[in-house]
Short mmCIF file of C-alpha atoms and ligand atoms in Angstrom, two decimals:
data_model
loop_
_atom_site.label_atom_id
_atom_site.label_comp_id
_atom_site.label_asym_id
_atom_site.label_seq_id
_atom_site.Cartn_x
_atom_site.Cartn_y
_atom_site.Cartn_z
CA MET A 57 191.16 243.44 194.32
CA ASN A 58 190.00 245.57 191.20
CA SER A 59 187.42 248.24 191.62
CA LEU A 60 184.69 246.04 189.91
CA LYS A 61 185.24 243.41 192.47
CA GLN A 62 185.45 245.63 195.28
CA LEU A 63 182.19 247.38 194.46
CA LYS A 64 180.57 243.98 194.00
CA LYS A 65 181.95 242.71 197.37
CA ILE A 66 181.02 245.83 199.28
CA VAL A 67 177.52 245.69 197.84
CA ILE A 68 176.82 242.21 198.55
CA ASP A 69 177.94 242.48 201.98
CA ASN A 70 175.64 245.10 202.62
CA SER A 71 172.62 243.12 200.78
CA THR A 72 170.26 240.61 201.95
CA THR A 73 171.47 238.13 199.42
CA ASN A 74 174.82 236.56 198.33
CA ASP A 75 175.16 237.15 194.74
CA TRP A 76 175.52 240.23 192.72
CA ALA A 77 172.62 239.32 190.06
CA SER A 78 170.06 239.75 192.94
CA ALA A 79 171.94 242.21 195.28
CA ARG A 80 172.16 244.63 192.70
CA ASN A 81 168.48 244.95 192.47
CA GLU A 82 168.01 245.88 196.07
CA TRP A 83 169.38 249.38 195.74
CA GLU A 84 168.37 252.70 194.67
CA VAL A 85 169.90 256.07 194.43
CA ILE A 86 169.21 258.60 197.33
CA PRO A 87 168.02 261.89 195.87
CA GLY A 88 170.83 264.42 195.44
CA VAL A 89 174.29 264.67 194.60
CA ARG A 90 177.34 266.45 196.54
CA GLU A 91 179.95 268.07 194.61
CA ASP A 92 183.71 267.82 195.57
CA GLN A 93 185.22 270.91 194.02
CA ASP A 94 188.80 269.65 194.75
CA VAL A 95 188.07 266.13 193.18
CA ASN A 96 189.77 264.48 195.83
CA THR A 97 187.24 261.97 197.19
CA THR A 98 187.63 258.09 196.64
CA CYS A 99 184.78 255.81 195.64
CA ILE A 100 183.63 252.79 197.78
CA CYS A 101 185.19 250.89 194.95
CA SER A 102 188.46 252.44 195.47
CA HIS A 103 188.66 254.52 192.43
CA PRO A 104 189.80 257.99 193.13
CA ASN A 105 189.07 261.39 192.04
CA LEU A 106 185.28 261.82 192.30
CA ARG A 107 183.87 265.24 191.55
CA TYR A 108 180.15 264.30 191.95
CA ILE A 109 179.15 261.85 194.56
CA TYR A 110 175.98 259.87 195.23
CA ALA A 111 174.75 257.89 197.97
CA ILE A 112 172.66 254.34 197.50
CA ARG A 113 170.24 252.96 199.92
CA ASN A 114 169.44 249.16 200.26
CA THR A 115 165.54 249.00 199.77
CA LYS A 116 165.46 245.77 202.00
CA ASN A 117 167.88 246.53 204.92
CA GLY A 118 168.22 250.11 204.93
CA ASN A 119 172.10 250.20 204.50
CA ILE A 120 173.69 253.27 202.71
CA LEU A 121 176.71 253.14 200.80
CA THR A 122 178.65 256.48 200.00
CA PRO A 123 180.68 258.02 198.52
CA ILE A 124 180.15 256.33 195.13
CA GLY A 125 180.67 257.74 191.46
CA ASP A 126 178.17 257.41 188.64
CA ILE A 127 180.37 255.03 186.98
CA CYS A 128 179.52 252.46 189.67
CA ILE A 129 176.04 253.51 189.54
CA HIS A 130 175.97 252.20 185.88
CA GLN A 131 177.48 248.81 187.01
CA PHE A 132 174.14 247.83 188.60
CA ASP A 133 172.64 247.89 185.37
CA SER A 134 169.48 249.46 186.48
CA ASN A 135 168.01 252.15 184.15
CA THR A 136 166.23 253.64 187.47
CA MET A 137 169.44 254.33 189.02
CA THR A 138 171.16 255.52 185.86
CA ASN A 139 168.53 257.76 185.03
CA ASP A 140 167.91 258.75 188.63
CA ALA A 141 171.82 259.63 189.04
CA SER A 142 171.78 261.95 185.85
CA ASN A 143 168.64 263.48 186.70
CA TYR A 144 169.87 264.42 189.99
CA LEU A 145 172.97 265.82 188.71
CA ALA A 146 171.11 267.96 186.16
CA LEU A 147 168.78 269.10 188.93
CA TYR A 148 171.83 270.08 190.93
CA LYS A 149 173.33 272.18 188.17
CA LEU A 150 169.89 273.84 187.64
CA CYS A 151 170.09 274.85 191.29
CA GLN A 152 173.84 276.01 191.12
CA ALA A 153 173.00 278.23 188.10
CA ALA A 154 169.82 279.48 189.95
CA ASP A 155 172.00 280.34 193.14
CA ALA A 156 174.59 281.83 190.69
CA ASN A 157 171.83 284.25 189.21
CA GLU A 158 172.62 282.79 185.73
CA ASN A 159 170.12 283.19 182.85
CA ILE A 160 168.91 279.64 182.63
CA THR A 161 167.50 279.12 179.17
CA LEU A 162 165.72 276.08 177.84
CA SER A 163 168.86 274.82 176.21
CA THR A 164 170.83 271.33 176.17
CA LYS A 165 173.21 273.12 178.55
CA TYR A 166 170.61 272.55 181.47
CA PHE A 167 167.92 270.54 180.05
CA SER A 168 167.01 267.30 178.12
CA ARG A 169 163.63 265.70 176.98
CA LYS A 170 164.11 263.17 179.79
CA LEU A 171 164.75 265.85 182.46
CA LEU A 172 161.57 267.46 181.28
CA LEU A 173 159.69 264.69 181.74
CA TYR A 174 161.05 263.53 184.96
CA LEU A 175 160.09 267.03 186.16
CA TYR A 176 156.61 266.70 185.06
CA ASP A 177 156.26 263.29 186.61
CA ASN A 178 157.44 265.10 190.03
CA ASN A 179 154.81 267.74 189.74
CA ALA A 180 157.04 270.54 188.77
CA PHE A 181 153.97 271.69 186.92
CA GLN A 182 150.85 272.61 189.06
CA PRO A 183 147.39 272.94 187.59
CA SER A 184 146.66 276.84 187.23
CA LYS A 185 144.38 279.00 184.99
CA PHE A 186 147.42 279.52 182.63
CA ASN A 187 147.45 275.92 181.94
CA SER A 188 143.82 275.13 181.83
CA TYR A 189 144.20 273.30 185.04
CA ASN A 190 146.21 270.62 183.31
CA PRO A 191 149.79 270.42 184.11
CA TRP A 192 150.50 268.56 181.09
CA ASN A 193 150.09 271.59 178.82
CA ASP A 194 153.03 273.16 180.46
CA TYR A 195 155.04 270.19 180.14
CA ASN A 196 153.99 269.81 176.49
CA PHE A 197 154.84 273.54 175.93
CA MET A 198 158.17 273.31 177.34
CA LEU A 199 158.94 270.10 175.39
CA HIS A 200 157.87 272.01 172.26
CA MET A 201 159.91 274.89 172.84
CA PHE A 202 162.96 272.66 173.64
CA ASN A 203 162.44 270.96 170.19
CA LYS A 204 161.89 274.39 168.31
CA ARG A 205 164.52 275.04 165.92
CA SER A 206 163.49 278.67 165.22
CA PRO A 207 163.99 281.49 167.91
CA LEU A 208 161.30 281.88 170.47
CA SER A 209 159.01 284.84 170.24
CA PRO A 210 159.24 287.19 173.26
CA ALA A 211 156.13 285.99 174.71
CA GLN A 212 157.19 282.18 174.52
CA LYS A 213 160.61 283.49 176.01
CA LYS A 214 158.55 285.05 178.97
CA LYS A 215 156.29 281.82 179.73
CA VAL A 216 159.65 279.48 179.38
CA SER A 217 161.55 281.60 181.96
CA VAL A 218 158.47 281.93 184.29
CA LEU A 219 157.96 278.28 184.35
CA ILE A 220 161.78 277.68 184.84
CA LYS A 221 161.93 280.21 187.80
CA TYR A 222 158.72 279.55 189.63
CA ASN A 223 157.90 275.79 188.76
CA ILE A 224 161.23 274.15 187.79
CA ILE A 225 163.72 275.46 190.16
CA PRO A 226 161.45 275.08 193.38
CA CYS A 227 160.71 271.59 192.45
CA ALA A 228 164.58 270.73 191.79
CA ARG A 229 165.35 272.28 195.24
CA TYR A 230 162.75 270.03 196.66
CA ILE A 231 163.86 266.74 195.21
CA LEU A 232 167.20 267.52 196.31
CA ASN A 233 166.50 268.46 199.57
CA PRO A 234 162.81 267.04 200.54
ZN1 ZN B 379 183.52 253.49 191.99
#
């Protein structure tokens, strides 16, 4: 059996319906991603050598399928699942960089516009006197700095690093390990 057929069979067997078109809509990506440093994990579809491993959950019956790779997650043809998987991976890499005491800058190495919005939607920025009690101002600042072509001023750099350290990293850790 080829790997796509195998994926569909396993997913359907663990869903409440018998056809792929409706079964695929019953699933969500469980927050988090696991890394196999040896790249030695085999996907439920039989595809070998996964590095980043996800788990998915059926929202109707609670069934969980893992290990599954991002290629198979794309097969569900769901923007939510695809975005969640890529955001969880980006958050995982951010936490890893923080653990390694890397200097995390607001660059495409760690961030994307999509990820900044995801962080805002997940309450990374909290109301405070520094943002006039409106977290949107922090999000808007970060987006503006991310898009900026000229170098950041020292004050802008400082604010960016404070928001990364005290808002974004704790939020990333919480999303991955609630
Ligand atoms: Zn697969």
